[in-house]
Short mmCIF file of C-alpha atoms in Angstrom, two decimals:
data_model
loop_
_atom_site.label_atom_id
_atom_site.label_comp_id
_atom_site.label_asym_id
_atom_site.label_seq_id
_atom_site.Cartn_x
_atom_site.Cartn_y
_atom_site.Cartn_z
CA MET L 1 13.80 33.88 -30.74
CA ILE L 2 15.83 30.75 -31.16
CA ASN L 3 19.19 30.99 -28.88
CA THR L 4 21.87 29.80 -30.91
CA GLN L 5 23.97 28.39 -27.73
CA ASP L 6 20.89 26.45 -26.45
CA VAL L 7 20.64 24.80 -30.29
CA LEU L 8 24.53 23.95 -29.82
CA GLU L 9 23.75 22.42 -26.61
CA THR L 10 21.10 20.11 -27.13
CA ILE L 11 22.85 18.88 -30.19
CA GLN L 12 25.73 18.18 -27.88
CA MET L 13 23.61 16.63 -25.38
CA ILE L 14 22.09 14.17 -28.34
CA ARG L 15 25.64 13.31 -29.97
CA GLU L 16 27.87 12.87 -27.11
CA GLU L 17 25.51 12.55 -23.59
CA ASN L 18 23.16 10.03 -24.64
CA LEU L 19 19.88 12.52 -24.19
CA ASP L 20 17.23 10.68 -26.02
CA ILE L 21 13.25 10.43 -25.62
CA ARG L 22 12.73 7.19 -24.01
CA THR L 23 9.20 6.65 -24.90
CA VAL L 24 6.31 7.92 -26.52
CA THR L 25 3.74 6.58 -25.21
CA MET L 26 -0.31 6.37 -26.22
CA GLY L 27 -2.83 5.55 -23.45
CA ILE L 28 -5.86 3.98 -25.23
CA SER L 29 -9.30 3.21 -23.21
CA LEU L 30 -11.01 -0.05 -23.91
CA TRP L 31 -13.92 0.71 -22.17
CA ASP L 32 -16.11 0.37 -25.42
CA CYS L 33 -14.84 -3.17 -26.42
CA VAL L 34 -16.41 -4.46 -23.38
CA SER L 35 -18.57 -7.86 -24.48
CA GLU L 36 -19.74 -10.71 -22.47
CA ASP L 37 -18.53 -12.97 -25.40
CA VAL L 38 -14.68 -13.05 -24.70
CA ASN L 39 -13.66 -13.64 -28.74
CA ARG L 40 -15.66 -10.51 -29.41
CA LEU L 41 -14.09 -8.75 -26.68
CA CYS L 42 -10.82 -9.93 -28.54
CA ASP L 43 -11.80 -8.70 -31.65
CA ARG L 44 -12.99 -5.30 -30.54
CA ILE L 45 -9.61 -4.92 -28.57
CA TYR L 46 -7.53 -5.33 -31.63
CA ASP L 47 -9.72 -3.22 -33.67
CA LYS L 48 -9.53 -0.15 -31.10
CA ILE L 49 -5.53 -0.54 -30.57
CA THR L 50 -4.98 -0.82 -34.37
CA HIS L 51 -7.21 1.63 -35.37
CA SER L 52 -6.22 4.28 -32.70
CA ALA L 53 -2.26 3.34 -32.85
CA GLU L 54 -2.09 2.90 -36.70
CA HIS L 55 -0.07 5.89 -37.11
CA LEU L 56 2.15 5.92 -33.63
CA VAL L 57 5.43 4.35 -35.01
CA GLN L 58 5.39 6.39 -38.08
CA THR L 59 4.82 9.74 -36.42
CA GLY L 60 7.67 9.14 -33.92
CA CYS L 61 10.17 8.34 -36.69
CA GLU L 62 9.17 11.19 -38.35
CA ILE L 63 9.94 13.30 -35.30
CA GLU L 64 12.93 11.93 -34.52
CA LYS L 65 13.89 12.75 -38.33
CA LYS L 66 12.80 16.33 -38.22
CA TYR L 67 14.27 17.25 -34.65
CA GLY L 68 17.14 14.81 -34.77
CA ILE L 69 15.88 13.77 -31.34
CA PRO L 70 16.08 9.89 -30.66
CA ILE L 71 12.89 8.36 -29.65
CA VAL L 72 13.70 5.09 -28.20
CA ASN L 73 10.52 3.19 -27.71
CA LYS L 74 7.03 3.77 -28.68
CA ARG L 75 4.30 2.01 -27.08
CA VAL L 76 0.83 1.55 -25.77
CA SER L 77 -0.89 1.53 -22.81
CA VAL L 78 -4.19 0.21 -22.43
CA THR L 79 -6.91 0.02 -19.49
CA PRO L 80 -6.25 -2.15 -17.00
CA VAL L 81 -7.78 -5.79 -18.51
CA SER L 82 -9.20 -6.68 -15.11
CA LEU L 83 -11.48 -3.97 -15.49
CA ILE L 84 -12.77 -4.77 -19.20
CA GLY L 85 -12.56 -8.38 -18.79
CA GLY L 86 -15.29 -9.32 -16.50
CA ASP L 87 -15.63 -12.66 -15.22
CA CYS L 88 -14.48 -14.39 -18.66
CA GLY L 89 -12.26 -16.70 -16.58
CA PRO L 90 -8.44 -17.47 -16.80
CA ASP L 91 -8.76 -18.65 -20.15
CA GLY L 92 -10.43 -15.94 -21.27
CA TYR L 93 -7.66 -13.64 -20.00
CA ILE L 94 -4.95 -15.35 -22.03
CA LYS L 95 -6.82 -15.20 -24.94
CA ILE L 96 -7.29 -11.34 -24.32
CA ALA L 97 -3.53 -11.15 -23.67
CA LYS L 98 -2.67 -12.77 -27.17
CA ALA L 99 -5.17 -10.29 -28.82
CA LEU L 100 -2.90 -7.31 -26.83
CA GLN L 101 0.13 -9.18 -28.49
CA ARG L 102 -1.13 -9.53 -32.17
CA ALA L 103 -2.29 -5.67 -31.68
CA ALA L 104 1.25 -4.86 -30.59
CA ASP L 105 2.76 -6.68 -33.46
CA ALA L 106 0.35 -5.14 -36.16
CA VAL L 107 1.14 -1.53 -34.99
CA GLY L 108 5.00 -2.36 -34.51
CA ILE L 109 5.53 -0.78 -30.81
CA ASN L 110 7.97 -2.00 -28.77
CA PHE L 111 5.63 -2.96 -25.49
CA LEU L 112 2.13 -2.72 -24.77
CA GLY L 113 1.18 -2.10 -21.04
CA GLY L 114 -2.13 -2.78 -19.04
CA PHE L 115 -2.59 -6.48 -18.62
CA SER L 116 -3.12 -5.07 -15.03
CA ALA L 117 -5.33 -5.40 -12.20
CA LEU L 118 -6.04 -2.74 -9.15
CA VAL L 119 -6.32 -4.83 -5.93
CA GLN L 120 -5.20 -2.52 -3.30
CA LYS L 121 -8.57 -3.37 -1.22
CA GLY L 122 -9.92 -6.41 -2.59
CA MET L 123 -10.22 -8.52 -5.33
CA THR L 124 -13.15 -8.64 -7.88
CA ARG L 125 -13.78 -11.89 -9.91
CA GLY L 126 -12.12 -10.63 -12.81
CA ALA L 127 -8.84 -9.70 -10.88
CA ASP L 128 -8.81 -13.03 -9.42
CA ALA L 129 -9.45 -14.66 -13.17
CA MET L 130 -6.53 -12.21 -14.35
CA LEU L 131 -4.00 -12.86 -11.65
CA SER L 132 -4.43 -16.74 -11.98
CA ALA L 133 -3.91 -16.27 -15.75
CA LEU L 134 -0.93 -13.95 -15.53
CA PRO L 135 2.43 -16.08 -15.57
CA ASP L 136 0.88 -18.22 -18.25
CA ALA L 137 0.08 -14.95 -20.27
CA LEU L 138 3.40 -13.11 -19.63
CA ALA L 139 4.92 -16.75 -21.00
CA GLU L 140 3.01 -16.83 -24.10
CA THR L 141 3.57 -13.52 -25.18
CA ARG L 142 6.48 -11.37 -25.97
CA ASN L 143 5.68 -7.84 -25.51
CA ILE L 144 2.70 -7.37 -23.04
CA CYS L 145 3.46 -6.01 -20.01
CA SER L 146 1.56 -6.40 -16.48
CA SER L 147 1.39 -4.33 -13.36
CA VAL L 148 -0.46 -5.33 -10.15
CA ASN L 149 -1.51 -2.45 -7.39
CA VAL L 150 -1.52 -4.19 -4.44
CA ALA L 151 -1.48 -1.25 -1.77
CA SER L 152 -2.39 2.58 -1.38
CA THR L 153 -1.88 4.99 1.26
CA LYS L 154 -5.59 5.56 1.65
CA ALA L 155 -6.26 1.57 1.47
CA GLY L 156 -3.65 0.14 3.13
CA ILE L 157 -1.76 -3.27 2.11
CA ASN L 158 -3.84 -6.25 0.78
CA MET L 159 -1.50 -8.77 2.07
CA ASP L 160 -3.71 -11.40 0.31
CA ALA L 161 -2.39 -9.92 -2.81
CA VAL L 162 0.92 -9.56 -1.41
CA SER L 163 1.19 -13.17 -0.81
CA ARG L 164 -0.48 -14.04 -4.35
CA MET L 165 2.14 -12.04 -6.22
CA GLY L 166 4.91 -14.36 -4.48
CA SER L 167 3.37 -17.43 -6.05
CA ILE L 168 2.93 -15.75 -9.32
CA ILE L 169 6.17 -14.26 -9.61
CA LYS L 170 8.06 -17.71 -9.19
CA ARG L 171 5.43 -19.20 -11.32
CA ALA L 172 6.46 -16.63 -14.38
CA ALA L 173 10.12 -17.14 -13.24
CA TYR L 174 9.52 -21.04 -13.97
CA LEU L 175 7.51 -20.80 -17.14
CA THR L 176 10.23 -18.65 -18.88
CA ARG L 177 13.16 -20.42 -17.30
CA ASP L 178 14.45 -21.21 -20.60
CA GLU L 179 14.97 -17.16 -20.93
CA ASP L 180 16.34 -16.34 -17.55
CA SER L 181 13.06 -15.86 -16.41
CA ILE L 182 12.44 -12.99 -18.90
CA GLY L 183 8.60 -13.23 -17.70
CA CYS L 184 8.88 -11.58 -14.31
CA ALA L 185 10.73 -8.67 -15.79
CA LYS L 186 7.48 -7.44 -17.61
CA LEU L 187 5.63 -7.31 -14.45
CA VAL L 188 5.83 -4.94 -11.65
CA VAL L 189 3.98 -4.62 -8.08
CA PHE L 190 3.20 -1.34 -7.40
CA ALA L 191 1.72 0.93 -4.23
CA ASN L 192 0.00 4.21 -5.16
CA VAL L 193 0.14 3.19 -8.95
CA PRO L 194 0.09 6.20 -11.05
CA GLU L 195 -2.61 6.03 -13.88
CA ASP L 196 -0.46 8.41 -16.56
CA ASN L 197 2.68 6.66 -16.31
CA PRO L 198 4.41 5.77 -19.81
CA PHE L 199 7.48 3.82 -18.53
CA MET L 200 6.93 -0.19 -18.60
CA ALA L 201 5.90 -2.64 -17.20
CA GLY L 202 4.03 -0.38 -14.97
CA ALA L 203 2.03 1.85 -17.62
CA PHE L 204 -1.72 1.46 -17.95
CA CYS L 205 -4.24 3.64 -19.34
CA GLY L 206 -6.40 5.17 -15.84
CA VAL L 207 -9.93 5.28 -15.95
CA GLY L 208 -9.63 9.26 -15.23
CA GLU L 209 -7.82 9.34 -18.61
CA PRO L 210 -9.20 10.67 -22.33
CA GLU L 211 -10.13 8.06 -25.01
CA THR L 212 -6.68 8.57 -26.38
CA VAL L 213 -3.61 10.45 -24.80
CA ILE L 214 0.09 11.20 -25.46
CA ASN L 215 2.15 10.65 -22.57
CA VAL L 216 6.11 11.16 -22.97
CA GLY L 217 8.82 9.96 -20.74
CA VAL L 218 12.35 11.64 -21.31
CA SER L 219 15.61 10.76 -19.92
CA GLY L 220 18.96 12.11 -20.04
CA PRO L 221 21.56 10.58 -17.21
CA GLY L 222 24.37 11.39 -19.08
CA VAL L 223 23.15 14.77 -20.04
CA VAL L 224 23.41 15.36 -15.78
CA VAL L 225 26.61 13.40 -15.38
CA SER L 226 28.41 15.71 -17.96
CA ALA L 227 26.91 19.03 -16.04
CA ILE L 228 27.92 17.63 -12.65
CA ARG L 229 31.49 16.77 -13.96
CA ARG L 230 31.95 20.42 -15.80
CA ALA L 231 30.79 21.97 -12.23
CA GLY L 232 34.24 20.62 -10.58
CA ASP L 233 34.10 20.94 -6.43
CA CYS L 234 31.33 23.39 -6.27
CA ASP L 235 29.32 23.09 -2.92
CA LEU L 236 25.77 21.40 -3.04
CA SER L 237 23.93 24.58 -2.99
CA GLU L 238 25.11 25.14 -6.40
CA LEU L 239 25.22 21.46 -7.30
CA ALA L 240 21.75 21.18 -6.99
CA ASP L 241 20.98 24.21 -9.15
CA ILE L 242 23.16 22.97 -12.08
CA ILE L 243 20.72 19.88 -11.81
CA LYS L 244 17.97 21.79 -11.96
CA LYS L 245 19.09 23.49 -14.69
CA THR L 246 19.90 20.54 -16.83
CA ALA L 247 16.72 18.97 -15.95
CA PHE L 248 14.93 21.70 -17.26
CA LYS L 249 16.38 21.73 -20.64
CA ILE L 250 16.17 17.72 -20.90
CA THR L 251 12.48 18.32 -20.23
CA ARG L 252 11.85 20.99 -22.65
CA VAL L 253 13.14 18.56 -25.32
CA GLY L 254 10.63 16.32 -24.01
CA GLN L 255 7.66 18.89 -23.91
CA LEU L 256 8.71 19.68 -27.80
CA VAL L 257 8.09 16.04 -28.62
CA ALA L 258 5.14 15.53 -26.68
CA SER L 259 3.07 18.57 -28.16
CA GLU L 260 4.24 17.64 -31.82
CA ALA L 261 3.21 13.63 -31.55
CA ALA L 262 -0.10 15.02 -29.93
CA ARG L 263 -0.49 17.31 -32.89
CA LYS L 264 0.24 15.14 -35.47
CA LEU L 265 -1.70 12.17 -34.36
CA GLY L 266 -4.77 14.45 -33.25
CA VAL L 267 -4.60 12.99 -30.00
CA PRO L 268 -4.77 15.17 -26.53
CA PHE L 269 -1.31 15.88 -24.79
CA GLY L 270 -1.40 14.25 -21.33
CA ILE L 271 2.08 14.77 -19.43
CA VAL L 272 5.99 14.52 -19.84
CA ASP L 273 7.41 12.07 -17.56
CA LEU L 274 10.72 13.80 -16.29
CA SER L 275 12.02 10.70 -14.87
CA LEU L 276 16.00 9.84 -15.38
CA ALA L 277 15.72 6.41 -17.07
CA PRO L 278 19.05 4.98 -17.57
CA THR L 279 20.36 2.24 -20.13
CA PRO L 280 22.77 -0.22 -19.84
CA ALA L 281 25.01 1.93 -22.28
CA ILE L 282 28.24 3.07 -20.80
CA GLY L 283 27.86 6.61 -19.28
CA ASP L 284 23.84 6.68 -19.59
CA SER L 285 23.77 5.95 -15.51
CA VAL L 286 21.94 7.34 -12.85
CA ALA L 287 24.60 5.47 -10.24
CA TYR L 288 27.65 7.53 -12.33
CA ILE L 289 25.34 10.48 -11.15
CA LEU L 290 25.52 9.56 -7.84
CA GLU L 291 29.40 8.75 -8.14
CA GLU L 292 30.06 12.06 -9.70
CA MET L 293 28.58 13.90 -7.08
CA GLY L 294 31.30 12.47 -4.76
CA LEU L 295 30.61 8.77 -3.91
CA GLU L 296 33.69 6.41 -4.13
CA SER L 297 30.83 3.87 -5.47
CA CYS L 298 27.24 3.62 -5.82
CA GLY L 299 26.10 2.15 -2.72
CA ALA L 300 28.59 3.59 -0.37
CA HIS L 301 27.50 5.40 2.76
CA GLY L 302 26.01 9.04 1.24
CA THR L 303 23.88 7.12 -1.46
CA THR L 304 20.57 7.93 -0.06
CA ALA L 305 21.27 11.37 0.73
CA CYS L 306 22.86 12.18 -2.88
CA LEU L 307 19.83 10.24 -4.59
CA ALA L 308 17.29 12.38 -2.42
CA MET L 309 19.00 15.60 -3.55
CA LEU L 310 19.17 14.40 -7.53
CA ASN L 311 15.68 13.28 -7.15
CA ASP L 312 14.48 16.50 -5.64
CA ALA L 313 16.52 18.61 -8.11
CA VAL L 314 15.44 16.88 -11.09
CA LYS L 315 11.39 17.41 -10.42
CA LYS L 316 12.21 21.23 -9.33
CA GLY L 317 13.75 21.85 -12.68
CA GLY L 318 11.39 19.65 -14.56
CA VAL L 319 8.19 21.34 -13.35
CA MET L 320 9.27 25.13 -14.73
CA ALA L 321 9.44 23.13 -18.16
CA SER L 322 6.17 21.63 -18.44
CA SER L 323 2.70 22.58 -17.11
CA HIS L 324 1.60 19.15 -17.19
CA VAL L 325 4.31 16.86 -15.39
CA GLY L 326 3.21 13.46 -14.20
CA GLY L 327 3.86 9.89 -14.28
CA LEU L 328 6.50 8.80 -12.12
CA SER L 329 9.17 11.63 -12.69
CA GLY L 330 12.10 11.53 -10.57
CA ALA L 331 15.26 8.92 -10.82
CA PHE L 332 14.79 5.61 -11.52
CA ILE L 333 17.28 2.54 -9.84
CA PRO L 334 16.84 -0.66 -12.57
CA VAL L 335 19.72 -2.67 -11.41
CA SER L 336 19.52 -4.37 -14.93
CA GLU L 337 19.45 -1.35 -16.64
CA ASP L 338 21.89 0.91 -15.48
CA ALA L 339 25.81 -0.13 -16.13
CA GLY L 340 26.94 1.83 -12.78
CA MET L 341 24.69 0.04 -10.62
CA ILE L 342 25.43 -3.17 -12.57
CA ALA L 343 29.02 -2.74 -11.44
CA ALA L 344 28.15 -1.82 -8.04
CA ALA L 345 26.29 -4.90 -7.34
CA GLU L 346 29.23 -6.69 -8.81
CA ARG L 347 31.84 -5.24 -6.61
CA GLY L 348 29.58 -5.59 -3.44
CA ALA L 349 28.86 -2.20 -2.95
CA LEU L 350 25.36 -2.08 -3.59
CA THR L 351 22.82 -4.72 -1.85
CA LEU L 352 19.20 -5.32 -1.52
CA GLU L 353 19.17 -3.81 2.07
CA LYS L 354 20.66 -0.42 0.23
CA LEU L 355 18.64 -0.18 -2.66
CA GLU L 356 15.57 -0.59 -0.12
CA ALA L 357 16.67 2.26 1.61
CA MET L 358 17.25 4.35 -1.30
CA THR L 359 13.83 4.08 -2.64
CA ALA L 360 12.29 5.83 -0.08
CA VAL L 361 13.94 8.85 -1.68
CA CYS L 362 13.95 7.68 -5.47
CA SER L 363 11.13 7.79 -7.97
CA VAL L 364 10.27 4.33 -8.00
CA GLY L 365 11.44 1.03 -6.08
CA LEU L 366 13.10 -2.10 -6.33
CA ASP L 367 13.26 -2.48 -9.86
CA MET L 368 15.06 -5.20 -12.51
CA ILE L 369 17.01 -6.91 -9.35
CA ALA L 370 17.45 -10.78 -10.03
CA VAL L 371 17.58 -13.14 -6.88
CA PRO L 372 18.44 -16.61 -6.40
CA GLY L 373 15.93 -19.18 -8.46
CA ASP L 374 15.50 -21.15 -5.14
CA THR L 375 14.14 -18.03 -3.32
CA SER L 376 10.99 -18.82 -1.65
CA GLU L 377 7.45 -17.40 -2.80
CA GLU L 378 7.56 -16.21 0.97
CA VAL L 379 10.64 -14.20 0.87
CA ILE L 380 9.43 -12.61 -2.55
CA SER L 381 6.36 -11.39 -0.69
CA GLY L 382 8.22 -10.30 1.96
CA ILE L 383 10.15 -7.93 -0.22
CA ILE L 384 7.36 -6.91 -1.89
CA ALA L 385 5.84 -6.31 1.72
CA ASP L 386 9.09 -4.15 2.96
CA GLU L 387 8.89 -2.23 -0.18
CA ILE L 388 5.33 -1.36 -0.54
CA SER L 389 4.96 -0.17 2.96
CA ILE L 390 7.59 2.44 2.24
CA GLY L 391 5.41 3.70 -0.34
CA VAL L 392 1.84 3.64 1.70
CA ALA L 393 3.72 5.10 4.72
CA ASN L 394 5.36 7.99 2.75
CA THR L 395 2.42 8.54 0.44
CA LYS L 396 4.84 8.08 -2.90
CA THR L 397 4.88 5.36 -5.91
CA THR L 398 7.02 2.27 -4.61
CA ALA L 399 7.39 -0.77 -6.67
CA VAL L 400 8.79 -4.22 -6.97
CA ARG L 401 10.18 -5.87 -10.54
CA LEU L 402 12.02 -9.07 -9.13
CA ILE L 403 13.33 -11.97 -11.09
CA PRO L 404 13.92 -15.07 -9.30
CA ALA L 405 16.12 -16.30 -12.10
CA TYR L 406 15.40 -20.14 -12.39
CA GLY L 407 18.45 -22.01 -11.87
CA LYS L 408 20.58 -19.45 -10.87
CA GLN L 409 22.55 -18.70 -7.61
CA ALA L 410 24.04 -15.40 -6.11
CA GLY L 411 27.01 -14.36 -7.96
CA ASP L 412 25.83 -15.50 -11.35
CA SER L 413 24.04 -13.52 -13.66
CA VAL L 414 21.21 -13.14 -16.06
CA ASN L 415 21.04 -11.43 -19.68
CA PHE L 416 18.04 -10.09 -21.22
CA GLY L 417 19.74 -7.98 -23.94
CA GLY L 418 18.58 -4.37 -25.22
CA LEU L 419 16.90 -2.15 -22.71
CA LEU L 420 16.34 -4.85 -20.09
CA GLY L 421 20.32 -5.31 -20.03
CA ARG L 422 21.59 -7.83 -17.39
CA ALA L 423 21.61 -8.24 -13.79
CA PRO L 424 24.14 -10.11 -11.06
CA VAL L 425 21.87 -12.17 -9.04
CA MET L 426 21.93 -10.61 -5.54
CA PRO L 427 21.87 -12.77 -2.40
CA VAL L 428 18.69 -12.49 -0.31
CA LYS L 429 18.20 -13.09 3.71
CA PRO L 430 17.81 -16.93 4.55
CA TYR L 431 15.23 -15.93 7.40
CA SER L 432 11.63 -16.83 6.34
CA PRO L 433 8.51 -14.16 7.20
CA ALA L 434 6.50 -17.13 6.21
CA ARG L 435 4.45 -16.95 9.05
CA PHE L 436 3.81 -13.33 9.23
CA ILE L 437 2.89 -13.74 5.28
CA ARG L 438 0.23 -16.59 5.98
CA ARG L 439 -1.43 -14.10 8.05
CA GLY L 440 -3.27 -12.74 5.31
CA GLY L 441 -5.61 -9.76 5.55
CA ARG L 442 -5.19 -5.89 5.21
CA ILE L 443 -2.67 -3.84 7.04
CA PRO L 444 -4.48 -0.82 7.85
CA ALA L 445 -3.94 2.40 6.07
CA PRO L 446 -1.68 4.83 7.96
CA ILE L 447 -3.20 7.54 10.46
CA HIS L 448 -2.09 10.44 8.06
CA SER L 449 -3.98 8.92 5.15
CA LEU L 450 -7.11 10.67 6.72
CA LYS L 451 -6.77 14.01 4.89
CA ASN L 452 -10.47 14.57 3.87
#
């Protein structure tokens, strides 16, 4: 039986507390597109995506209208292109990126992810060529997103790849300098990357995924803020229980949309990613959740403890609402996409070092952080290495989406508009890790990786 109170509560969440489905993402396998002729490969990629995702946007709109639940983004993720592009050379990979863009335009999606490489233990010729093409591919496309997995708990950290990513990020920043270096906002560096993540820029369709699959990412920081505010000055055990119950309700909405989308499209349902994904909209902020828990400002001492409790409670509540939870699942802390994080960074309460500490307990990592444009490649690689090591040591996903904003200094800001928001340019340490980065090789896997 439908509970009237539950219906009214969900309506309030949508109308007043910014509850939405952040993304319905269709994963599409491109394995059957492989060809030695890059032009034929591009044609097959275009045909496969446009056929598979032909009704994705329309279906999302129909579900929005039927249930009154906003679906902010309709997206596609594909097989990592370094696995299907082979040895077609950098020029060939740029052709592939442009074919992906044409397909994205044809089906009307917001973003397409999967211009990606998995190089945690070494680099194939295809991955090497793709990375060479990466800055230009990001600059010459609008909606194509890229991810590079440089480490895993089982393999350790590929420091040659980490070093290379510092150079790639700097180049992407320069090539898109007229747009506040937005190319870097479409590129994320991972450790322990999940293969079913529906969120950009890190989404791709993993090698163990079906031919096509629907993965859904929910949101709702504003709902959690309101629930905590209504609870008043309860103790932390009661507060954790309130967050769990709220996460359950949010995830049930995601489960409903995911099941309906899969049914209407005739595609298997994959997972619900129950991450709390913020937006620049006032009230839709993970930082506000932490402040409502009792912090004067996000970034204050105690922030990491609050975030750890929040992340745990969200996961506990979410897994009771869906049998298939995956992706990243937890609380996101992307600075430019979170109004509270932006404010905390601007007032000096939130620093790069504090954000790094918070990533030990949140669901991703250093996300959408702008740094001065003259930050060296080696310092960028050092920031990546620090963050990636947290993921490897703790057997969790961590990631870096860093924007060295060309021509900007600490105290300036960049503005991407829309969901990507704006970011204050944060200072970095002036001391160089160049000698460490130049050593290259691999940092071995930690001893606790031997679990067989």
